[in-house]
Amino acid sequence: MRGMKTPREQLVHHVQNLERIEAERQAAAEDFSAALAGAKAAGFDPGTLRVVLRLRKLTPGQRKERRALEAIYLAALGMLEGDPLPDEARRRLDEEQQSRDMPGKGLSEAGSPPSREPKATPAPPPQLPMNLKDPEDARQEGRAAAAAGKRIYDNPYPAGDPCRAAWDEGWCEKKKSNGMDTPAAYQRRSKPPEKNDKDEKGAA
Amino acid sequence: MRGMKTPREQLVHHVQNLERIEAERQAAAEDFSAALAGAKAAGFDPGTLRVVLRLRKLTPGQRKERRALEAIYLAALGMLEGDPLPDEARRRLDEEQQSRDMPGKGLSEAGSPPSREPKATPAPPPQLPMNLKDPEDARQEGRAAAAAGKRIYDNPYPAGDPCRAAWDEGWCEKKKSNGMDTPAAYQRRSKPPEKNDKDEKGAA
Amino acid sequence: MRGMKTPREQLVHHVQNLERIEAERQAAAEDFSAALAGAKAAGFDPGTLRVVLRLRKLTPGQRKERRALEAIYLAALGMLEGDPLPDEARRRLDEEQQSRDMPGKGLSEAGSPPSREPKATPAPPPQLPMNLKDPEDARQEGRAAAAAGKRIYDNPYPAGDPCRAAWDEGWCEKKKSNGMDTPAAYQRRSKPPEKNDKDEKGAA
Amino acid sequence: MRGMKTPREQLVHHVQNLERIEAERQAAAEDFSAALAGAKAAGFDPGTLRVVLRLRKLTPGQRKERRALEAIYLAALGMLEGDPLPDEARRRLDEEQQSRDMPGKGLSEAGSPPSREPKATPAPPPQLPMNLKDPEDARQEGRAAAAAGKRIYDNPYPAGDPCRAAWDEGWCEKKKSNGMDTPAAYQRRSKPPEKNDKDEKGAA
DNA sequence: AATGCTCCAGCTGAGC
DNA sequence: GCTCAGCTGGAGCATT
């Protein structure tokens, strides 16, 4: 009869049970380490793999939000370092501004993209397809655009151009607050959608 | 004379010393938590702030490498989700391919950017400056470009176009190995530059 | 006016603030490590010092309870290894049994300590003051005592005698449950006394 | 052929592999948590169980050393709180002293155990079998004994007597250093015996 | 001296 | 909402 077991017998049973299960757990942990070491031996970076695995546990919406927030913060600190804001970040920043502008009027003719064309880039052998413009000029243009009420979408520089990120940073630097005391674009919003089983991971 | 102290006196001294210093450490930790809570109260996301603080401890080169590796891995997994590869990632991917093509000959006329112009986006009200093309088509184009030996720089889609990321992903998907058993673009390279005091952080 | 600061300026301020405070925190952490290294250099064991520091953060009552629980569990598993139960552990074990016996009557003449005397140990040069008895016999005696309803206090062996711990283990092994389904002696009871500032540490 | 896989295919494979193994790891971790919760539901203390599990991973020798070191440190800090030193701690403390005394001569007539008998304890209802002596007196006696070159084994008080621990503390407090600058009794010595498979755990 | 390993403080995500 | 266990990153340590 089980209920008659002395506390000591119960304890021994639980301890043995725990030891067995913990051994399994440790074995599983070692399997994981081994797999990671295998990936490393194949030339992949373990740290980046960990990051990727963590990201894959999130929903695409959560992933986008995180990247957007991170980029917005980095832009505000002047640390974009050549990479333009992701689209989600632009959407957030613009959304906030729109909510400010909306009551009055729609934002008029936004950015007639200046006559800069991506231009040739006929044979950019090892370099990036960059133009000759100084990114600092682009940063100043971004500041001016923000001061003039232009939207973050009005960045005229093409992809791959360091000026694009510099313009973004300049815009973020000068953009006025929308009057709200809390900068909505800097906050998290999305909630993990109630943990249903149908997983919506990124494709593999 | 100090050397005459008994072991017990030494121990008591060390323990008292450690307790005092640990109290200071804990006070400092609480200060940090308080500062973070203050930032949170001001509307900023604590998690993102931690990420930013960690990134700021790195050199710009290290930051770029991390972002590039992460993007390359995500691209390979089809998880770019609308954001194109950072330039550093393109440089890495192309560098590797170049080292393969180099022995034979330079890669001929790269990508005459097809006649898609960014065009229009005259008043992109709340949407991104996107075109009407299906990103899946762009992904297929990227695959074809990789199969044809095109370079990652030959992505014809402009910034802010979801097709740009899709093309990148397709290219990464089909790109052949350069024959080396270790995918150089997937590995870390840079070393922290010997820990000198002159810090080269991003601007604040 | 402070409220007019743009979100970006707020962010920059918070980040700088956090970086400064985190530098202080790290400095404090390094001070602690240095102090611990100093203690180690003086011949003290860092791991044990950490344990001691943690124990000193507890109230004496909490310390006793922890040690008692740990000893009770180890006794039940036969891992006392020569050290008898602490008094607090005896009190717990006896208290539980008393609550069982109480309804009927007081426990009669407990253990007439058998005529074992510590036996002089006139000059136990490097050994412990142990007797010649086999601890296994003592363990069996403990089992018999528990079966006979003896109390844990009735252990007849003196301090420093391995038989004392063996008797305790035997007693724990055979002791019947008090009928309650939850072994009260195996559970925590005390609460940290509401965290008031007047600290009641052990003496230093 | 496997070697022909593109880096991307390798990465996908590794990531899927890692995700699968990590799922197993997490499942194992949940099993463990469930088992611990079961033990808790049965009335056992999870924290103490964790401590016990960790101790059971050590060899008996390592366990003894840890307990001895901890007790020695606590004794030096006056935190024994009623529990006397474990035998291993006495052995260490005495061993050190012996090595000091050895060159000259063996320690003469050690402790003629004074005529204190455990004193019946005929029916110690809920109290411990304590005597009427003030532990502070015993502490002072311990100090005097240490000053007089007595050994730690010479503690005259019986098990279960608070005076026993007090005498130990007093002895530790006054004991002179053996002249060596490093207190050997305060240091770790034993090495985990080379990690052979034949496990020598405590009995279960 | 460099490298791998082991351990610990701190952060993250769940559970009450 | 808070606590708390698991995990990660980094530092210290031993080893070659």
CSV table of C-alpha atoms in Angstrom, one decimal, chain A residues 129 158-161, chain B residues 80 82-85 87 90 131 135 138 152-170:
chain,number,residue,atom,x,y,z
A,129,PRO,CA,27.1,51.0,-54.8
A,158,PRO,CA,18.6,54.6,-52.7
A,159,ALA,CA,19.3,51.3,-51.1
A,160,GLY,CA,22.9,50.5,-50.5
A,161,ASP,CA,23.8,54.2,-50.3
B,80,LEU,CA,14.3,38.6,-43.6
B,82,GLY,CA,10.9,42.7,-45.7
B,83,ASP,CA,14.2,44.1,-44.6
B,84,PRO,CA,17.0,43.9,-47.1
B,85,LEU,CA,20.5,42.7,-46.2
B,87,ASP,CA,25.6,46.5,-46.8
B,90,ARG,CA,26.4,42.1,-49.1
B,131,ASN,CA,5.2,48.6,-56.1
B,135,PRO,CA,7.6,39.6,-53.7
B,138,ALA,CA,11.2,38.9,-56.9
B,152,ILE,CA,24.2,40.1,-54.5
B,153,TYR,CA,24.7,43.8,-55.4
B,154,ASP,CA,22.7,43.3,-58.6
B,155,ASN,CA,19.4,43.4,-56.7
B,156,PRO,CA,17.4,45.8,-58.8
B,157,TYR,CA,14.7,46.7,-56.3
B,158,PRO,CA,14.9,49.9,-54.4
B,159,ALA,CA,14.9,50.6,-50.8
B,160,GLY,CA,11.7,50.2,-49.0
B,161,ASP,CA,10.4,47.7,-51.5
B,162,PRO,CA,9.6,44.3,-50.0
B,163,CYS,CA,10.8,42.8,-53.2
B,164,ARG,CA,14.3,43.9,-52.3
B,165,ALA,CA,14.4,41.6,-49.4
B,166,ALA,CA,12.7,38.8,-51.2
B,167,TRP,CA,15.2,39.0,-54.0
B,168,ASP,CA,18.0,38.9,-51.5
B,169,GLU,CA,16.5,35.8,-49.9
B,170,GLY,CA,16.1,34.1,-53.2
